[in-house]
Short mmCIF file of C-alpha atoms in Angstrom, two decimals:
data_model
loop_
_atom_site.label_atom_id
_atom_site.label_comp_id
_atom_site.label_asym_id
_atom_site.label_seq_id
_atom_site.Cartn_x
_atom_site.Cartn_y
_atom_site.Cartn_z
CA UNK A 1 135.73 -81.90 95.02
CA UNK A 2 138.36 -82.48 92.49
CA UNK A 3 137.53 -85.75 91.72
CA UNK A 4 133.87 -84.75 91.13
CA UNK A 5 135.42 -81.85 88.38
CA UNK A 6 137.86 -84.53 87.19
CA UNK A 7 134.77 -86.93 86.52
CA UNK A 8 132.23 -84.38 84.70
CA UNK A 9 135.24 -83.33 82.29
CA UNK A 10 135.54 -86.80 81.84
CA UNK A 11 132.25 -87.40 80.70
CA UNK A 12 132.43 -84.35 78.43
CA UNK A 13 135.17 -85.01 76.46
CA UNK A 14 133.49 -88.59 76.24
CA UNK A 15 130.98 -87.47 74.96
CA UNK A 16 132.35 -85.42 72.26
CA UNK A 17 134.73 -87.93 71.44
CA UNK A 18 132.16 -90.02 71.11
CA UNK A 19 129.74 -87.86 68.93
CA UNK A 20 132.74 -87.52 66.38
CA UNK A 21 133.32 -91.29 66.51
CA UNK A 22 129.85 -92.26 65.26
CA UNK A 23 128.27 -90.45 62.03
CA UNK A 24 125.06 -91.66 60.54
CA UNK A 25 124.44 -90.47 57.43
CA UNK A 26 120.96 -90.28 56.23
CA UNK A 27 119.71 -91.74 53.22
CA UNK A 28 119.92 -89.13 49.81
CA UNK A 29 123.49 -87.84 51.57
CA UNK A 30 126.79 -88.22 51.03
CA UNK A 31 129.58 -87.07 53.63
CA UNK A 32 132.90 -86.47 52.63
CA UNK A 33 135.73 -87.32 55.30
CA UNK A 34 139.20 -85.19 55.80
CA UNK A 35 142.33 -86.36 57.61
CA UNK A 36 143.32 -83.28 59.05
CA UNK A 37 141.67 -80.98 56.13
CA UNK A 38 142.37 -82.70 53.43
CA UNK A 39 139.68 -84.84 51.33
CA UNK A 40 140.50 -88.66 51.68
CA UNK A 41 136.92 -90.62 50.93
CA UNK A 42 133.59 -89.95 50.95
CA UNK A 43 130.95 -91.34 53.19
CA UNK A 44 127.81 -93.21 51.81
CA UNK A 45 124.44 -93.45 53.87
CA UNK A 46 124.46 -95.79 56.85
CA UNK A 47 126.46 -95.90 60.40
CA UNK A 48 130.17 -95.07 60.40
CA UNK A 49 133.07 -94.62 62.70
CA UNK A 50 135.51 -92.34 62.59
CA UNK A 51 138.80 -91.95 64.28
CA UNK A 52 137.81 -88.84 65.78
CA UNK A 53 140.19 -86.03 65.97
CA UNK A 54 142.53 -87.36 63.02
CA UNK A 55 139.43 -87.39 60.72
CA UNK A 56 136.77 -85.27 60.45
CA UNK A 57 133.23 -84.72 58.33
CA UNK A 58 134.04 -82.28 55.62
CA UNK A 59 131.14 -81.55 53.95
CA UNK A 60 127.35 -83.14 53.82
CA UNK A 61 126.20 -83.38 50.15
CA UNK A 62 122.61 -83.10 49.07
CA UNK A 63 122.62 -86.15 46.39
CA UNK A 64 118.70 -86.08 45.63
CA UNK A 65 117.44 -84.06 42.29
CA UNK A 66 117.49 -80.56 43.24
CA UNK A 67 115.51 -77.93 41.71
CA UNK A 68 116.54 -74.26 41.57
CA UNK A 69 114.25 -71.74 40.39
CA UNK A 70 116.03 -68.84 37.89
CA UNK A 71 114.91 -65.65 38.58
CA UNK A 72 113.08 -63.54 36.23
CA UNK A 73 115.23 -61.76 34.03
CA UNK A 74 115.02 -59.01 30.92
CA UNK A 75 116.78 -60.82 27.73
CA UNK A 76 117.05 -59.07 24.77
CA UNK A 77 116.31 -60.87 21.43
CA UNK A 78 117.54 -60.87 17.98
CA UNK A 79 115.08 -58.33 16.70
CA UNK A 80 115.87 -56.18 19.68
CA UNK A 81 112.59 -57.13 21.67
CA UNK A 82 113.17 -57.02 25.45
CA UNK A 83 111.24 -59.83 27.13
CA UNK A 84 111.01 -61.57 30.56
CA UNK A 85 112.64 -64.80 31.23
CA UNK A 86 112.16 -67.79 34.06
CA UNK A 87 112.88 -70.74 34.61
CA UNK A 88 113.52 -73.92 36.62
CA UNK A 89 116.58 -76.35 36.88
CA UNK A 90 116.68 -79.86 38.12
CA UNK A 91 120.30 -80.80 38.39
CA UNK A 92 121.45 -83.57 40.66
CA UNK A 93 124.63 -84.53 42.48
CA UNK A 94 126.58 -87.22 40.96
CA UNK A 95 130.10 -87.14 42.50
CA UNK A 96 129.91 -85.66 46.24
CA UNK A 97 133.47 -84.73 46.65
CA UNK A 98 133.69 -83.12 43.34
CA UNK A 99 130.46 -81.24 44.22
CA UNK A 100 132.25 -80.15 47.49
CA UNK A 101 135.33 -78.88 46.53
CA UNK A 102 135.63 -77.86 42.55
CA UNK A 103 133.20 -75.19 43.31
CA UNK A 104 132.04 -72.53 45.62
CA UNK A 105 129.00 -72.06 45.65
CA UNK A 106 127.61 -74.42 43.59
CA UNK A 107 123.84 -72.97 43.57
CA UNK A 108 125.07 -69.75 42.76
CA UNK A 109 127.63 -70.63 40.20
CA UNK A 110 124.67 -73.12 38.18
CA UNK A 111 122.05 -69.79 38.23
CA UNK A 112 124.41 -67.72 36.43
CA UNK A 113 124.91 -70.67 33.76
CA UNK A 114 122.05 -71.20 33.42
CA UNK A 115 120.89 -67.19 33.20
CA UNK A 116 123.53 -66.25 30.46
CA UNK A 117 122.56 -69.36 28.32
CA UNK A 118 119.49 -68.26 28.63
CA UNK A 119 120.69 -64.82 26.87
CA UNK A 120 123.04 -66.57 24.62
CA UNK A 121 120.00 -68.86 23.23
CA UNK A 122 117.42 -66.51 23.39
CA UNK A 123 119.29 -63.51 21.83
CA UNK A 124 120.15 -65.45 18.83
CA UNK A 125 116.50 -65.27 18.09
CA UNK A 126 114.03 -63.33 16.73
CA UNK A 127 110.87 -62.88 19.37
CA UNK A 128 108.30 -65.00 17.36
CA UNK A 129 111.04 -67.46 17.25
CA UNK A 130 111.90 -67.75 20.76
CA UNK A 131 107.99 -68.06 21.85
CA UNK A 132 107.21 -70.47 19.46
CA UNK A 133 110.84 -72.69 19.76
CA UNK A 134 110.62 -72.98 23.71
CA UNK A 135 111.97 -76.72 23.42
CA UNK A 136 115.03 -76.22 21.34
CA UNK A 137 115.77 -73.56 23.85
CA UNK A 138 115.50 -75.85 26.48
CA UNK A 139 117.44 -78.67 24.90
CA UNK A 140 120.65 -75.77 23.83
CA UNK A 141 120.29 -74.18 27.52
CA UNK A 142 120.60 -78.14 28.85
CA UNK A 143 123.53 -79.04 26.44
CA UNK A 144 125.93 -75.72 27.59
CA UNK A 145 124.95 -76.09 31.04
CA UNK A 146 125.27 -79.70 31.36
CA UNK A 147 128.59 -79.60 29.83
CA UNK A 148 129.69 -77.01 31.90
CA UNK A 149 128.75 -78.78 34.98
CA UNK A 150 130.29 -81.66 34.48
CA UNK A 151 133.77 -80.93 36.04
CA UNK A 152 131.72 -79.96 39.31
CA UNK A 153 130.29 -83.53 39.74
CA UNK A 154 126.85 -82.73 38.58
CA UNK A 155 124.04 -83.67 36.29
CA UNK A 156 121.91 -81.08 34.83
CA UNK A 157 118.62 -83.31 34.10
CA UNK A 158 116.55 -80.74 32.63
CA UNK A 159 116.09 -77.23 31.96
CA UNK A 160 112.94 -75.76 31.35
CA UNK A 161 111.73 -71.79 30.85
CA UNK A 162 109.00 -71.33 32.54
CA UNK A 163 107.37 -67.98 30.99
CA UNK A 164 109.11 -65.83 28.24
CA UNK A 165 107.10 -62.60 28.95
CA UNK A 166 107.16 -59.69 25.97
CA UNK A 167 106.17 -55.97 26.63
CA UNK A 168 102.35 -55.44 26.85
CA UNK A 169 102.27 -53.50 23.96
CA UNK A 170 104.02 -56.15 22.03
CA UNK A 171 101.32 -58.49 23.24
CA UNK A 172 98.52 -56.38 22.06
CA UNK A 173 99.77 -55.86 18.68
CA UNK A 174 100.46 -59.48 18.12
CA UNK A 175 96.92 -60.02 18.71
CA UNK A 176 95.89 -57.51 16.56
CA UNK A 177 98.43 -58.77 14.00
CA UNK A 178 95.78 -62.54 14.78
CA UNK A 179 93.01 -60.89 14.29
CA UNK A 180 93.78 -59.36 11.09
CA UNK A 181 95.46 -62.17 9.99
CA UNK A 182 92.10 -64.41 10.32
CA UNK A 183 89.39 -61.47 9.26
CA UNK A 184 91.66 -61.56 6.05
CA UNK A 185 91.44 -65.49 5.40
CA UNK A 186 87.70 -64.96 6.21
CA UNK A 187 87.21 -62.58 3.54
CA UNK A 188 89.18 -63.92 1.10
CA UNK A 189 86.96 -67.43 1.86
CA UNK A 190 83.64 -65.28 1.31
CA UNK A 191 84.58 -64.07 -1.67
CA UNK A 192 85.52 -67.07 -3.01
CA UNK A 193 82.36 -68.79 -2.32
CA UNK A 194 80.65 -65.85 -4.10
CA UNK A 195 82.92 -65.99 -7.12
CA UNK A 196 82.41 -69.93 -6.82
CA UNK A 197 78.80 -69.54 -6.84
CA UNK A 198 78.47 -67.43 -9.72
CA UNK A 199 80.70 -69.35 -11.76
CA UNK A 200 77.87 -71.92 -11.11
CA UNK A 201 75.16 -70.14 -11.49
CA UNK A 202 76.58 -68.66 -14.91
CA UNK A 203 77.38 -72.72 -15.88
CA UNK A 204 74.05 -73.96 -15.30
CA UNK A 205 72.21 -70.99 -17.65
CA UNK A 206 74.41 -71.84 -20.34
CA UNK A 207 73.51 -75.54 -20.04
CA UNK A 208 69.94 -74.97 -19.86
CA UNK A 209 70.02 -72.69 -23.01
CA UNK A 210 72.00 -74.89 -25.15
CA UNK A 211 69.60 -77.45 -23.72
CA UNK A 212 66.74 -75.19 -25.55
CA UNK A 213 68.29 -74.74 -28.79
CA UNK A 214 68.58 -78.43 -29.15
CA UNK A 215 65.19 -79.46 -28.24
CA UNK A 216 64.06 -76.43 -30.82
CA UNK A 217 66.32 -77.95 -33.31
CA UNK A 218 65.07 -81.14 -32.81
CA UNK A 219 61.41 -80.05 -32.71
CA UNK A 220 62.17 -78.21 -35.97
CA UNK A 221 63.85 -81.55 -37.48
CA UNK A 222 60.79 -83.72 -36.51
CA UNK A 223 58.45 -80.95 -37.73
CA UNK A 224 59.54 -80.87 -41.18
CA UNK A 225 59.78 -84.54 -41.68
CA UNK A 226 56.28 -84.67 -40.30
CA UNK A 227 55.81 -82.17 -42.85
CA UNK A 228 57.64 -84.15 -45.63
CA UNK A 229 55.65 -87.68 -44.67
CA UNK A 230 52.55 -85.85 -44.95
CA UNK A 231 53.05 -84.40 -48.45
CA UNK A 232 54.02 -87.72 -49.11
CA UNK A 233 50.70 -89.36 -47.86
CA UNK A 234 49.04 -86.29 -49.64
CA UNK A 235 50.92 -87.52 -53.03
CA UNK A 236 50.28 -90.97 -52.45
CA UNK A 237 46.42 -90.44 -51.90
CA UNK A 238 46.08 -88.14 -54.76
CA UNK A 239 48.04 -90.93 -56.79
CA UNK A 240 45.32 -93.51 -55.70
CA UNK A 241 43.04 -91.17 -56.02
CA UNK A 242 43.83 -90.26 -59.63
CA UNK A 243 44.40 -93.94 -60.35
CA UNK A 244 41.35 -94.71 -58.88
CA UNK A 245 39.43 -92.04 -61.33
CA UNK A 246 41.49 -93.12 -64.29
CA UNK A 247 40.77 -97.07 -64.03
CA UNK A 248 36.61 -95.81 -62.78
CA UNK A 249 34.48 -93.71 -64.25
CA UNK A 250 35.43 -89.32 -63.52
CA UNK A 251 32.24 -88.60 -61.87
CA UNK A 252 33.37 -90.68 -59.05
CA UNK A 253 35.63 -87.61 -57.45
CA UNK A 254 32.04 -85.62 -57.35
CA UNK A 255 31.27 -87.96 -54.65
CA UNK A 256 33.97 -86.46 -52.74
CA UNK A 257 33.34 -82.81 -53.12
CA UNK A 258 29.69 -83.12 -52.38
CA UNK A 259 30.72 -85.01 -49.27
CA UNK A 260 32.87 -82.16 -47.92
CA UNK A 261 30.22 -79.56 -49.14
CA UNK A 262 28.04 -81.19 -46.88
CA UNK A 263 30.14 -81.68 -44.05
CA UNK A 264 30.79 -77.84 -44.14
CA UNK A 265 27.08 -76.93 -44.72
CA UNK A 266 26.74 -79.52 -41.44
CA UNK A 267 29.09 -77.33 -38.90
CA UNK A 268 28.12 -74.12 -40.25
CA UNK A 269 24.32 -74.89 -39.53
CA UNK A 270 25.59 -76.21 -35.93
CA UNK A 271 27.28 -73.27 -35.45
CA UNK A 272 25.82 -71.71 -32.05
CA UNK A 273 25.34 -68.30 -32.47
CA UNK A 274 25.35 -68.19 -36.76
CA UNK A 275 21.36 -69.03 -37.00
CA UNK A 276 20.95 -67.24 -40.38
CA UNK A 277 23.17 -67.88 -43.26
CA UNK A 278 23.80 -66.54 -46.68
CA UNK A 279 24.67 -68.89 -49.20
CA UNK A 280 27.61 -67.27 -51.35
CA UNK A 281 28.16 -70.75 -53.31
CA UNK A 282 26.62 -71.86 -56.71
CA UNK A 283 23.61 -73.88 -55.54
CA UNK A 284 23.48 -75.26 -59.35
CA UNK A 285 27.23 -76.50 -59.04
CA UNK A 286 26.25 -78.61 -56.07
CA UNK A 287 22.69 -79.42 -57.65
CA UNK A 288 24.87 -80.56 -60.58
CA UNK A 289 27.13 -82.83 -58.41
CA UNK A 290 24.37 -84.41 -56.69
CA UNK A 291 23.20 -84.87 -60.47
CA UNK A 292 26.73 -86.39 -60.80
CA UNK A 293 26.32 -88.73 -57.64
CA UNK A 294 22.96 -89.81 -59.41
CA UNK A 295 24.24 -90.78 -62.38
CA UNK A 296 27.10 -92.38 -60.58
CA UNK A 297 24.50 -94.65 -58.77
CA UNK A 298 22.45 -95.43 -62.23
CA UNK A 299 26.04 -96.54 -63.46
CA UNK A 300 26.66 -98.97 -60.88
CA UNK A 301 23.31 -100.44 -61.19
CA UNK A 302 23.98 -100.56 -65.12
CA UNK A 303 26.61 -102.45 -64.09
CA UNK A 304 25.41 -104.44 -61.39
CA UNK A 305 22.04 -105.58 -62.94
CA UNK A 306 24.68 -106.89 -65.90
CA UNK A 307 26.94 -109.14 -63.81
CA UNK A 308 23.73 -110.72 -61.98
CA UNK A 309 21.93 -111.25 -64.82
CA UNK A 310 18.59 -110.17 -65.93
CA UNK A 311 15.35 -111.04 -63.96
CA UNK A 312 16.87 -109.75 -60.42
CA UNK A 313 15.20 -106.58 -59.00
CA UNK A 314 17.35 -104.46 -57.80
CA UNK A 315 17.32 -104.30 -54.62
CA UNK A 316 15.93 -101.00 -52.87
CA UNK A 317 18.43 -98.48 -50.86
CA UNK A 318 21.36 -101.09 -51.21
CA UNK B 1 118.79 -105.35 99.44
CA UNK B 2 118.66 -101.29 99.01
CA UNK B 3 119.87 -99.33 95.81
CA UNK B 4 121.95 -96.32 96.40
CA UNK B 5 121.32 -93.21 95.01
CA UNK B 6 124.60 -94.19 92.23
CA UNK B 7 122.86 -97.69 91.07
CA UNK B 8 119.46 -95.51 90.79
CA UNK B 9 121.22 -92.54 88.84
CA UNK B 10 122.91 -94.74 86.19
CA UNK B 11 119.47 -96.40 85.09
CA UNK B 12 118.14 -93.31 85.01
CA UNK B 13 120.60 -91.91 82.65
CA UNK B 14 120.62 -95.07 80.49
CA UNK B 15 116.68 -94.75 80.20
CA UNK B 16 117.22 -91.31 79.40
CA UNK B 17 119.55 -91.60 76.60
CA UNK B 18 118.02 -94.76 75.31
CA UNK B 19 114.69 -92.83 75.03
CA UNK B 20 116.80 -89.50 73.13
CA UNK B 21 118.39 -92.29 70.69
CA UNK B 22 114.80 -93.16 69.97
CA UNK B 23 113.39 -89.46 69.51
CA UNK B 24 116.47 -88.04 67.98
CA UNK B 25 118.33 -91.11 66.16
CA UNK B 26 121.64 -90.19 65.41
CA UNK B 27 123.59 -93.44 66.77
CA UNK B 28 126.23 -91.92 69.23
CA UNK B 29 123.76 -92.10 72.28
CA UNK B 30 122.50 -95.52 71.88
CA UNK B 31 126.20 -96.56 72.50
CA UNK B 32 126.34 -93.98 75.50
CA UNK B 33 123.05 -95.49 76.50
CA UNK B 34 124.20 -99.06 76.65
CA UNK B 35 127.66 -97.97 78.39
CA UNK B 36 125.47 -96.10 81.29
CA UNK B 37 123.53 -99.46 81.79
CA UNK B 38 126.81 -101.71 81.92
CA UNK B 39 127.52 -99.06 84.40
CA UNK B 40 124.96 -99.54 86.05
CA UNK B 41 125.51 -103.15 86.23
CA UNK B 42 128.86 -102.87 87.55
CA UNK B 43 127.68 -100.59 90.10
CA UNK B 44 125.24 -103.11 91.76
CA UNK B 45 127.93 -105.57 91.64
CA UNK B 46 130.99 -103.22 93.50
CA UNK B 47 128.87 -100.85 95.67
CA UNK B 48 132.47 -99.69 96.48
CA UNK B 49 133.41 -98.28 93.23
CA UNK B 50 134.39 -93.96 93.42
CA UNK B 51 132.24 -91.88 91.11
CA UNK B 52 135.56 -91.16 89.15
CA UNK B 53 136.31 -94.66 88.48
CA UNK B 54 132.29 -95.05 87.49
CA UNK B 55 132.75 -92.31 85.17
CA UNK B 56 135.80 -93.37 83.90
CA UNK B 57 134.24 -96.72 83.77
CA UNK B 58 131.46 -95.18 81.48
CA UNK B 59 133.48 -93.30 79.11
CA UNK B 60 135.74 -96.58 78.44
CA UNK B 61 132.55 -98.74 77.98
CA UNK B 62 131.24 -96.39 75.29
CA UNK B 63 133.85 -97.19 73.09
CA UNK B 64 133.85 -100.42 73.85
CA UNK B 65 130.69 -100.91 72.77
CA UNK B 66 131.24 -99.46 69.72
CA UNK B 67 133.80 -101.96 68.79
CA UNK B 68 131.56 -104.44 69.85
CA UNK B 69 128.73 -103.58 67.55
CA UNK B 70 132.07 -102.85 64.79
CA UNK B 71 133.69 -106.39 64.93
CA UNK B 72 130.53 -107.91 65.88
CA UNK B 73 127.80 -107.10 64.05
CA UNK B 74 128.66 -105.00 61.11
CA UNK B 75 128.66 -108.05 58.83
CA UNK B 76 125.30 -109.23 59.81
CA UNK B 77 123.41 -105.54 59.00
CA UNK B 78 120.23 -106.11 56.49
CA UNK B 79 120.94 -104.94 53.26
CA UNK B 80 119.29 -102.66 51.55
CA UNK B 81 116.55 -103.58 48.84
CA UNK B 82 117.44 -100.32 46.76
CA UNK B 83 121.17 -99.88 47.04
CA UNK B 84 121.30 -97.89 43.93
CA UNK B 85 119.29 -95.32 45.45
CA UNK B 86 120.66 -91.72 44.91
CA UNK B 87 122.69 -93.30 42.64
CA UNK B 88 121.56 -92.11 38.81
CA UNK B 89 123.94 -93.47 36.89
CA UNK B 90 124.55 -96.41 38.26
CA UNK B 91 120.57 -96.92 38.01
CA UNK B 92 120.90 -97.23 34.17
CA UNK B 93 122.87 -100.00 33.69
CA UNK B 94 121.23 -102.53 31.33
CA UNK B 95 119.08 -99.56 29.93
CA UNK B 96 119.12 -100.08 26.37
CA UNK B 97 118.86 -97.16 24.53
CA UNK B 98 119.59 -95.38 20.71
CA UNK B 99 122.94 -93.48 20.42
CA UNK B 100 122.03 -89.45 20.29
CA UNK B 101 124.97 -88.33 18.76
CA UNK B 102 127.72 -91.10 17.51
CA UNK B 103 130.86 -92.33 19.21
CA UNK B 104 133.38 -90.73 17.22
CA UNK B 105 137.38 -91.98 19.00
CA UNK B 106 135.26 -93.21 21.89
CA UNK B 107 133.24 -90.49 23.07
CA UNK B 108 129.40 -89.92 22.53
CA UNK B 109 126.24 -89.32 23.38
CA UNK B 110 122.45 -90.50 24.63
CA UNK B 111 119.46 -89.36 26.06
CA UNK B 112 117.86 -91.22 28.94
CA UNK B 113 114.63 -89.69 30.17
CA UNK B 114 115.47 -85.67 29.69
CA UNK B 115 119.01 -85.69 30.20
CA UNK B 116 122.00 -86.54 28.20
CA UNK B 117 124.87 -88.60 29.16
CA UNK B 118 127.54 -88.60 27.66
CA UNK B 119 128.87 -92.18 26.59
CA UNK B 120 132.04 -94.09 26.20
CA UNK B 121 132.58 -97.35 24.05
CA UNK B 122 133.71 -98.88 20.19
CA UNK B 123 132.96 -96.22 17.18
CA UNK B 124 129.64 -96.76 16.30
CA UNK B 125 126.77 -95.00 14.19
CA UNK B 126 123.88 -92.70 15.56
CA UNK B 127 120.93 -94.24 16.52
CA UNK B 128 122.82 -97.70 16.80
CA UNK B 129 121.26 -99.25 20.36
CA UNK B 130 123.49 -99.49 23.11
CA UNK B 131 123.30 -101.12 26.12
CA UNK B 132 124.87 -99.32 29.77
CA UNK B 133 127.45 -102.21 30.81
CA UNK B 134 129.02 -99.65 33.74
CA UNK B 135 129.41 -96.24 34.73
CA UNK B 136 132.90 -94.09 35.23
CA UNK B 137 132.11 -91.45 37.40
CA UNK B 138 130.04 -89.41 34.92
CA UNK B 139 130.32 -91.62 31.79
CA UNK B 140 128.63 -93.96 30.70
CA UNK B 141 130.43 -96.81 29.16
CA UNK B 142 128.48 -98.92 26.27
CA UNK B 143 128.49 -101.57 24.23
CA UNK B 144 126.46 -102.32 20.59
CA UNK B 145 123.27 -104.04 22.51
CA UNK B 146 122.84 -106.36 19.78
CA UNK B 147 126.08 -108.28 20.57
CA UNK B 148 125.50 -110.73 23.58
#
């Protein structure tokens, strides 16, 4: 019976001997390893054997990217606006046995540095600022934290706010603020375009009466030297005229005037609705000018009879 | 010839722990495992053995085992074809990259992806390239890329 008690405590203590012999530390670990408590080396992934008893496992590092979420949290901003703040951190372990023992609690010690940079960077800002700036937040929040992690074996790899929340009625009147901002641009555009417009309108009148004035001055021009060239022609043609007269016999110009008499006579009697006529004129004048045309004609047969010599009939209706 | 109930009970419990190795590795019970079938073995050979000396036996051969697999095939484990994994820094060595903020007495700064590292080397400008050549703890340590 004793032997049989002897044997299973035998295989117990094998056992756990054993089990604190061979570690096997999974990939994206690190193990650190103390000699009775106190930190001598750290353990990388892979099989490994310790002298059990005399060393132990200390503590089993996480090295893989972590991310932490910060909790929502009221921050109060430069121009005294209280608004809601999140985020997320991705921080990663870089040296295990720093990690392990420079801090307790690491999780809980990187929130809070991360939470009051938050305030620090936030509250040195005025709200429109701090919603519009979300990177440079990011980058400052990063650069403190980062820095301050360092002695603790870690890499902050990036820091990002996830919503930056203000009060509802901040919200709303921002929007308002929008809306009036763009119904002002839109009016200011429309009137504008009407000013534009009339400008144009205004432009184009003037043009088109200055455009009048010259084609009546020009008109006007043209007129009177129409008028001038046909005093001229009317000078000329008396000049022949009255040299003709003065080198022919005077009677000649009756010709004219009892042409135009005619001529007149001629429309008035084919005047449509002027059947019966009165005769104001001196019928003897124009009996005397046909007289006139008479002699005229006896002249140039004088004449012409002379130049052909006698003996030659004159010829009838010539 | 007949196996006792012993011979039987050892290859059952070196089954057994070579089939928990398998569900639940964790090393320590593959060596058990093996030590239970040398057992096993020596069993069949001295029917005579006590159950204290078997036991004894077993516990012994454990850590034998060990050793075995220690001085015997440690050397001759595959190696890993991404031993830098988990390991950031040392994953940006031969990155080539523009100084963020200059090294002023040695100390400076870059950014690689979102982070920034901070950088040891010679004095040199902002925005001078600089190429990781090794890593202390934290630090990266640099040189101007453009000398080779």
């Amino acid at each position: 019976m004793g032997t049989t008690l002897l044997a299973m405590v035998l295989v117990f203590a094998g056992v756990v001997l054993l089990f604190k012999t061979v570690r096997m530390v999974p990939q994206g670990y690190q193990w650190t390893v103390e000699r009775f408590g106190r930190y001598t080396h750290t353990m990388d992934p892979g099989l490994h054997f310790l002298v059990p008893v005399i060393y132990g496992v200390g503590r089993k590092i996480n090295m893989m990217e972590q991310v932490l979420e910060v909790p929502s949290q009221d921050v109060i901003t430069k121009d005294n606006a209280v608004v809601k703040v999140d985020g997320i951190v991705f921080f990663q372990v870089q040296d295990a046995a720093k990690a392990a023992y420079e801090v307790a609690q690491l999780e809980i010690a990187i929130l809070n540095l991360v939470m009051t940079n938050i305030r620090t960077a936030i509250g040195s800002m005025d709200l429109d600022e701090s919603l519009s700036k979300r990177d440079e937040i990011n980058t400052k929040v990063l650069n403190a934290v980062d820095a301050a992690t360092h002695p603790w074996g870690l890499k902050v790899n990036r820091i990002e706010l996830k919503d930056i929340q203000p009060p509802r009625d901040l919200v709303d009147s921002m929007a308002r603020q929008m809306k009036a901002e763009r119904e002002k641009r839109a009016n200011i555009l429309e009137a504008e375009g009407h000013r534009q417009s009339e400008i144009l309108r205004a432009e184009g009148d003037k043009q088109a009466a200055i455009l009048a004035a010259e084609g009546k001055r020009e008109a006007a021009y043209r007129e009177a030297e129409a008028r001038e060239r046909l005093a001229e022609a009317e000078a000329k043609a008396t000049q022949l005229v009255s040299d003709a007269i003065s080198r022919g016999n005077v009677q000649a110009i009756n010709y004219f005037v009892a042409q135009k008499y005619i001529e007149a006579f001629k429309s008035l009697a084919e005047a449509p609705n002027q059947k019966f006529v009165m005769m104001p004129m001196e019928s003897a004048g124009v009996i005397g000018s046909l007289a006139g045309i008479a002699e005229l004609a006896k002249d140039a047969l004088d004449r012409q009879a002379q130049t052909r010599g006698p003996g030659v009939p004159p010829r009838s209706g010539g | 010839m007949a196996w006792s109930w012993q011979t039987i009970a050892w290859a059952a419990i070196a089954l057994l722990l070579f089939a928990a190795e398998a569900l639940a590795p964790g090393a320590f019970m593959l060596w058990l495992g093996l030590a239970a079938a040398a057992v096993f073995g020596l069993v069949l050979l001295f029917p005579g053995l006590t159950v204290l000396a078997q036991v004894a036996a077993f516990v012994v051969l454990s850590f034998v085992s060990i050793q075995v697999y220690r001085t015997w095939f440690r050397g001759r484990e595959r190696a890993s074809d991404q031993p830098l994994l988990n390991r950031r820094a040392e994953q940006l060595v031969g990155r080539v990259v523009p100084l963020e903020r200059a090294i002023v007495q040695g100390v400076g700064r870059v950014q690689i992806a979102d982070a920034f590292w901070d950088v040891s080397g010679p004095d040199l400008a902002a925005g001078t390239p600089v190429r990781v050549i090794g890593t202390d703890g934290m630090t990266l340590q640099v040189e101007a890329a453009d000398r080779e």
